[in-house]
Coordinates of C-alpha atoms in Angstrom, one line a residue:
R9 CA 55.1 -98.8 -37.6
A10 CA 56.6 -96.3 -35.3
N11 CA 56.9 -96.5 -31.6
V12 CA 54.0 -95.1 -29.6
S13 CA 54.8 -92.0 -27.7
R14 CA 54.1 -92.5 -24.0
V15 CA 55.0 -90.5 -21.0
D16 CA 55.7 -92.4 -17.7
G17 CA 53.7 -95.3 -19.0
L18 CA 50.5 -93.2 -19.3
M19 CA 48.5 -92.5 -22.5
N20 CA 49.4 -89.3 -24.3
D21 CA 46.7 -86.6 -24.3
K22 CA 45.7 -87.1 -27.9
H23 CA 45.1 -90.8 -27.4
K24 CA 43.3 -90.2 -24.1
D25 CA 40.9 -87.7 -25.7
A26 CA 40.2 -90.2 -28.6
V27 CA 39.4 -93.0 -26.2
E28 CA 37.1 -90.8 -24.1
R29 CA 35.2 -89.7 -27.2
F30 CA 35.0 -93.3 -28.4
E31 CA 33.4 -94.4 -25.2
A32 CA 31.1 -91.3 -25.1
Y33 CA 29.9 -92.1 -28.7
A34 CA 29.3 -95.7 -27.8
E35 CA 27.4 -94.8 -24.7
A36 CA 25.3 -92.2 -26.5
D37 CA 24.2 -95.0 -28.9
R38 CA 24.0 -97.7 -26.3
H39 CA 20.2 -98.1 -26.5
N40 CA 20.4 -98.8 -30.2
R41 CA 23.4 -101.1 -30.0
E42 CA 21.9 -103.2 -27.2
A43 CA 18.6 -103.5 -29.1
A44 CA 20.4 -104.4 -32.3
L45 CA 22.4 -107.1 -30.5
D46 CA 19.0 -108.4 -29.2
D47 CA 17.7 -108.5 -32.8
L48 CA 20.8 -110.5 -33.9
N49 CA 20.4 -113.0 -31.1
H50 CA 16.7 -113.6 -31.9
I51 CA 17.5 -114.0 -35.6
S52 CA 20.2 -116.6 -34.8
G53 CA 17.7 -118.5 -32.7
N54 CA 18.9 -117.5 -29.3
Q55 CA 15.4 -116.2 -28.2
W56 CA 15.1 -117.5 -24.6
D57 CA 16.1 -115.4 -21.6
D58 CA 19.1 -117.1 -20.0
D59 CA 17.6 -117.3 -16.6
V60 CA 14.3 -118.8 -18.0
R61 CA 16.3 -121.3 -20.1
R62 CA 18.4 -122.5 -17.2
A63 CA 15.3 -122.8 -15.0
R64 CA 13.5 -124.9 -17.5
E65 CA 16.5 -127.0 -18.3
G66 CA 17.1 -127.6 -14.6
T67 CA 13.6 -129.1 -14.2
G68 CA 13.7 -131.1 -17.4
R69 CA 11.2 -129.0 -19.3
P70 CA 11.6 -128.4 -23.0
V71 CA 13.2 -125.2 -24.4
L72 CA 11.9 -125.0 -27.9
T73 CA 12.6 -122.3 -30.5
V74 CA 10.5 -122.0 -33.7
N75 CA 12.5 -119.3 -35.5
K76 CA 10.2 -117.5 -37.9
L77 CA 12.2 -114.3 -38.2
P78 CA 14.8 -115.1 -41.0
Q79 CA 12.0 -115.6 -43.6
F80 CA 11.1 -111.9 -43.4
I81 CA 14.7 -110.7 -43.6
N82 CA 15.3 -113.0 -46.6
Q83 CA 12.3 -111.7 -48.4
V84 CA 13.4 -108.1 -48.2
A85 CA 17.1 -108.9 -48.8
G86 CA 16.1 -111.0 -51.9
D87 CA 14.2 -108.0 -53.4
I88 CA 17.3 -105.8 -52.9
R89 CA 19.6 -108.4 -54.6
Q90 CA 17.3 -108.7 -57.6
A91 CA 17.4 -104.9 -58.0
Q92 CA 21.2 -105.2 -58.3
P93 CA 22.2 -101.9 -56.7
A94 CA 25.4 -100.3 -58.2
I95 CA 27.1 -97.0 -58.2
E96 CA 26.0 -94.8 -61.1
P97 CA 27.9 -91.5 -61.8
V98 CA 25.7 -88.6 -62.8
P99 CA 27.0 -85.4 -64.5
S100 CA 27.0 -82.5 -62.0
D101 CA 26.1 -79.9 -64.6
A102 CA 25.6 -79.4 -68.4
N103 CA 29.2 -78.5 -68.8
T104 CA 30.4 -82.0 -67.8
A105 CA 31.3 -84.0 -70.9
Q106 CA 29.4 -87.3 -71.3
I107 CA 32.7 -89.0 -72.1
L108 CA 34.0 -88.2 -68.6
T109 CA 30.9 -89.7 -67.1
D110 CA 31.4 -92.8 -69.3
I111 CA 35.0 -93.1 -68.2
M112 CA 34.1 -92.8 -64.5
S113 CA 31.3 -95.4 -65.0
G114 CA 33.8 -97.8 -66.5
I115 CA 36.3 -97.4 -63.7
I116 CA 33.7 -97.9 -61.0
R117 CA 32.3 -101.0 -62.7
Q118 CA 35.8 -102.5 -62.8
V119 CA 36.3 -101.7 -59.1
E120 CA 32.9 -103.2 -58.3
Y121 CA 33.6 -106.3 -60.4
Q122 CA 37.0 -106.9 -58.8
S123 CA 35.6 -106.3 -55.3
K124 CA 32.6 -108.6 -55.9
A125 CA 30.7 -105.6 -54.7
A126 CA 27.2 -107.2 -55.2
G127 CA 27.9 -109.5 -52.3
V128 CA 29.3 -106.6 -50.2
Y129 CA 26.2 -104.5 -50.8
A130 CA 23.9 -107.5 -50.1
W131 CA 25.7 -108.0 -46.7
G132 CA 25.3 -104.4 -45.8
S133 CA 21.6 -104.5 -46.6
Q134 CA 21.2 -107.8 -44.8
C135 CA 22.6 -106.2 -41.6
Q136 CA 20.4 -103.1 -42.1
I137 CA 17.3 -105.2 -42.4
A138 CA 18.2 -107.4 -39.5
C139 CA 19.3 -104.9 -36.8
G140 CA 18.9 -101.4 -38.3
I141 CA 22.5 -100.8 -39.5
G142 CA 25.2 -102.3 -41.7
H143 CA 28.5 -101.1 -43.1
W144 CA 31.0 -101.6 -45.9
Q145 CA 34.3 -99.9 -46.5
I146 CA 36.5 -98.6 -49.3
V147 CA 40.2 -99.6 -49.1
T148 CA 43.3 -99.5 -51.3
E149 CA 45.6 -102.5 -51.7
Y150 CA 48.8 -103.1 -53.6
A151 CA 48.0 -104.8 -56.9
D152 CA 50.6 -107.5 -56.2
D153 CA 54.0 -108.0 -54.5
T154 CA 56.0 -106.7 -57.4
T155 CA 54.6 -103.2 -57.8
F156 CA 53.8 -100.0 -56.0
D157 CA 50.5 -99.6 -57.9
Q158 CA 47.4 -99.8 -55.8
D159 CA 43.8 -100.8 -56.5
I160 CA 40.6 -99.6 -55.0
R161 CA 38.5 -102.3 -53.3
I162 CA 35.1 -102.3 -51.7
K163 CA 34.9 -104.7 -48.8
R164 CA 32.3 -105.7 -46.3
I165 CA 32.4 -105.2 -42.6
M166 CA 31.3 -108.4 -41.0
D167 CA 30.1 -107.1 -37.6
P168 CA 27.5 -104.2 -38.0
L169 CA 28.1 -103.2 -34.4
S170 CA 31.9 -103.0 -34.7
V171 CA 31.7 -99.4 -36.0
V172 CA 31.2 -96.5 -33.6
W173 CA 30.2 -93.2 -35.2
D174 CA 30.5 -89.6 -34.0
S175 CA 27.2 -89.1 -32.1
G176 CA 26.8 -85.7 -33.6
A177 CA 26.4 -87.1 -37.2
V178 CA 22.9 -87.1 -38.5
E179 CA 23.2 -87.6 -42.3
L180 CA 22.1 -91.0 -43.6
D181 CA 25.6 -91.5 -45.1
R182 CA 27.3 -90.0 -42.0
S183 CA 29.2 -87.6 -44.3
D184 CA 28.9 -85.0 -41.5
A185 CA 30.8 -87.2 -39.0
M186 CA 34.0 -85.8 -37.8
E187 CA 35.4 -89.2 -36.8
C188 CA 34.5 -92.9 -36.5
F189 CA 36.1 -96.0 -35.1
V190 CA 36.1 -99.6 -36.6
T191 CA 36.9 -102.0 -33.8
E192 CA 37.7 -105.7 -33.5
L193 CA 38.5 -108.0 -30.6
I194 CA 41.6 -110.0 -31.2
P195 CA 43.4 -112.7 -29.1
E196 CA 46.2 -111.3 -26.9
E197 CA 48.7 -113.6 -28.6
R198 CA 47.8 -112.2 -32.0
F199 CA 47.9 -108.7 -30.7
E200 CA 51.5 -109.2 -29.4
R201 CA 52.5 -110.8 -32.7
L202 CA 51.1 -108.0 -34.8
F203 CA 52.1 -105.0 -32.7
K204 CA 54.3 -105.6 -29.7
T205 CA 57.4 -106.9 -31.4
E206 CA 57.4 -104.3 -34.1
S207 CA 55.9 -101.1 -32.8
L208 CA 55.6 -101.2 -29.0
P209 CA 58.0 -101.0 -26.1
N210 CA 58.8 -104.3 -24.4
D211 CA 56.9 -103.2 -21.3
F212 CA 53.7 -102.4 -23.3
Q213 CA 50.6 -103.9 -21.7
P214 CA 47.0 -103.6 -23.1
A215 CA 44.8 -101.5 -21.0
P216 CA 43.0 -103.4 -18.3
E217 CA 39.2 -103.9 -18.2
S218 CA 37.7 -100.5 -17.5
G219 CA 34.1 -101.5 -16.7
S220 CA 32.9 -99.3 -19.5
F221 CA 30.3 -100.3 -22.1
M222 CA 33.1 -101.0 -24.7
N223 CA 35.9 -102.7 -22.8
W224 CA 39.4 -102.4 -24.3
R225 CA 40.4 -105.7 -22.8
N226 CA 38.6 -108.9 -21.8
T227 CA 40.8 -110.8 -19.3
T228 CA 38.3 -113.7 -19.3
D229 CA 38.5 -114.3 -23.1
K230 CA 42.1 -113.0 -23.3
T231 CA 41.2 -110.6 -26.1
V232 CA 42.2 -107.0 -26.8
R233 CA 40.2 -104.4 -28.6
V234 CA 41.9 -102.7 -31.5
A235 CA 40.3 -99.8 -33.3
S236 CA 40.9 -98.2 -36.7
H237 CA 40.4 -94.5 -36.0
Y238 CA 39.4 -92.2 -38.9
W239 CA 39.0 -88.5 -38.2
K240 CA 38.8 -85.2 -40.1
E241 CA 41.3 -82.4 -39.7
E242 CA 40.2 -79.0 -41.0
T243 CA 42.4 -77.1 -43.4
K244 CA 42.0 -74.1 -45.7
K245 CA 42.4 -74.0 -49.4
T246 CA 42.3 -71.1 -51.9
I247 CA 40.1 -71.2 -55.0
G248 CA 39.8 -68.9 -57.9
L249 CA 37.0 -68.1 -60.4
A250 CA 38.5 -68.1 -63.9
V251 CA 37.0 -66.7 -67.1
G252 CA 34.1 -68.8 -68.3
G253 CA 33.1 -69.8 -64.7
R254 CA 35.8 -72.4 -64.2
V255 CA 36.9 -72.9 -60.6
V256 CA 40.6 -73.5 -60.0
E257 CA 42.4 -74.5 -56.9
L258 CA 45.2 -72.0 -56.4
D259 CA 47.3 -73.6 -53.6
G260 CA 50.8 -74.1 -54.8
I261 CA 50.4 -71.7 -57.7
P262 CA 52.4 -68.4 -57.4
E263 CA 50.1 -65.5 -57.0
A264 CA 51.9 -63.7 -59.8
L265 CA 50.5 -66.2 -62.3
W266 CA 46.8 -65.8 -61.2
Q267 CA 46.2 -62.9 -63.5
T268 CA 47.6 -64.8 -66.5
M269 CA 45.3 -67.7 -65.7
G270 CA 42.3 -65.3 -66.0
I271 CA 41.4 -65.5 -62.3
Q272 CA 38.7 -62.9 -61.5
R273 CA 37.8 -63.7 -57.9
V274 CA 39.6 -65.4 -55.1
R275 CA 38.4 -66.8 -51.8
K276 CA 39.6 -69.1 -49.0
V277 CA 37.3 -72.0 -48.2
P278 CA 37.4 -74.7 -45.5
A279 CA 38.5 -78.2 -46.5
F280 CA 39.1 -81.4 -44.7
K281 CA 41.8 -84.1 -44.8
I282 CA 41.1 -87.6 -43.5
M283 CA 43.6 -89.1 -41.0
H284 CA 43.9 -92.7 -39.9
A285 CA 45.7 -94.6 -37.2
K286 CA 45.2 -97.8 -35.2
L287 CA 44.9 -97.7 -31.5
S288 CA 44.3 -99.9 -28.5
G289 CA 43.1 -98.8 -25.0
D290 CA 46.7 -98.1 -24.0
G291 CA 48.1 -96.1 -26.9
Y292 CA 48.3 -95.5 -30.7
L293 CA 49.7 -98.6 -32.5
E294 CA 51.1 -96.6 -35.4
E295 CA 51.7 -93.0 -36.5
P296 CA 48.7 -91.2 -37.9
K297 CA 48.7 -90.8 -41.7
E298 CA 46.6 -89.0 -44.2
I299 CA 44.5 -91.0 -46.6
A300 CA 42.8 -90.1 -49.9
G301 CA 39.4 -88.5 -49.9
K302 CA 37.5 -85.9 -47.8
H303 CA 35.2 -88.4 -46.0
S304 CA 35.7 -91.4 -43.9
P305 CA 36.0 -94.6 -46.1
I306 CA 33.3 -96.3 -44.0
V307 CA 29.9 -96.4 -45.6
P308 CA 26.9 -97.0 -43.4
V309 CA 23.6 -98.5 -44.5
I310 CA 20.9 -97.1 -42.1
G311 CA 17.5 -98.7 -41.4
K312 CA 14.5 -96.9 -40.0
E313 CA 15.1 -94.0 -37.6
I314 CA 12.5 -92.5 -35.4
V315 CA 13.1 -89.5 -33.1
V316 CA 11.4 -89.7 -29.8
D317 CA 11.9 -86.8 -27.4
G318 CA 15.2 -86.0 -29.0
T319 CA 16.5 -89.6 -28.9
V320 CA 17.0 -91.4 -32.2
I321 CA 15.6 -95.0 -32.2
R322 CA 17.0 -97.1 -35.0
H323 CA 15.6 -100.5 -36.1
G324 CA 15.4 -103.0 -38.9
V325 CA 12.5 -105.2 -40.1
I326 CA 11.9 -107.6 -37.2
R327 CA 12.2 -105.3 -34.1
V328 CA 8.5 -105.3 -33.4
A329 CA 8.4 -109.1 -33.5

């Protein structure tokens, strides 16, 4: 990890802009996030209003909860588990050899098997059914401590509300999102152990409570919010149409060789690279780096969405209860 660039103890402009967008995205989806949190509270059995509970307990009256909600969630989740969802490659056109599709299927099955992906998909669906949204993620890990080889893994995201999406994204898989944040609240002691001694100046202090909807620090619980920030940076690439209809990427190939390759047409097209860095409310905790792929490695599982006067209302199975 490299030291965070700071000027006179203030956040640099890039970090400041990212934090402002994060808070704007969270605020834009606040109605859904608060309703989802209410769903999760009801499912866990916390169904009484706090004021009403205290008033009844203060007078010795019973505060009973007969939680009938989980049975409906379990019924739908059970149907999904029995269906055994899995990734299935499909040839994009008639020219794609079946053997390539079979090879891809084998690789994906191995990744799913090593990742115990059935449980990951089930958890994402469980969150979707419960509160309207769930997530899982794709990561790479070193195979072991004696190699530089990396394996692809599919992992669950425990907290469905820990992910904050670009509020301009409307696709069900959020493939049109320009950025997203995956956050976690960690104890201050752990924060200092993970970041302060290795990557931060000695005078680094997590940002104070801001009063915003998504606080970066909770002085009462002594926790600090850390976010994994994924964003797209637009680039350009050159493609060529070769004899037979084959499309070739020409970046890095000398133009003098294009004719010998049978290139008939050339055009520049927009492309994206995915960047990642961790940040807190006070600064970036590591230098941004490019990761593989052209989309964020965070996969959402979206429940029902209804548009009411331009506002998207998202819910799961038990909201109307």
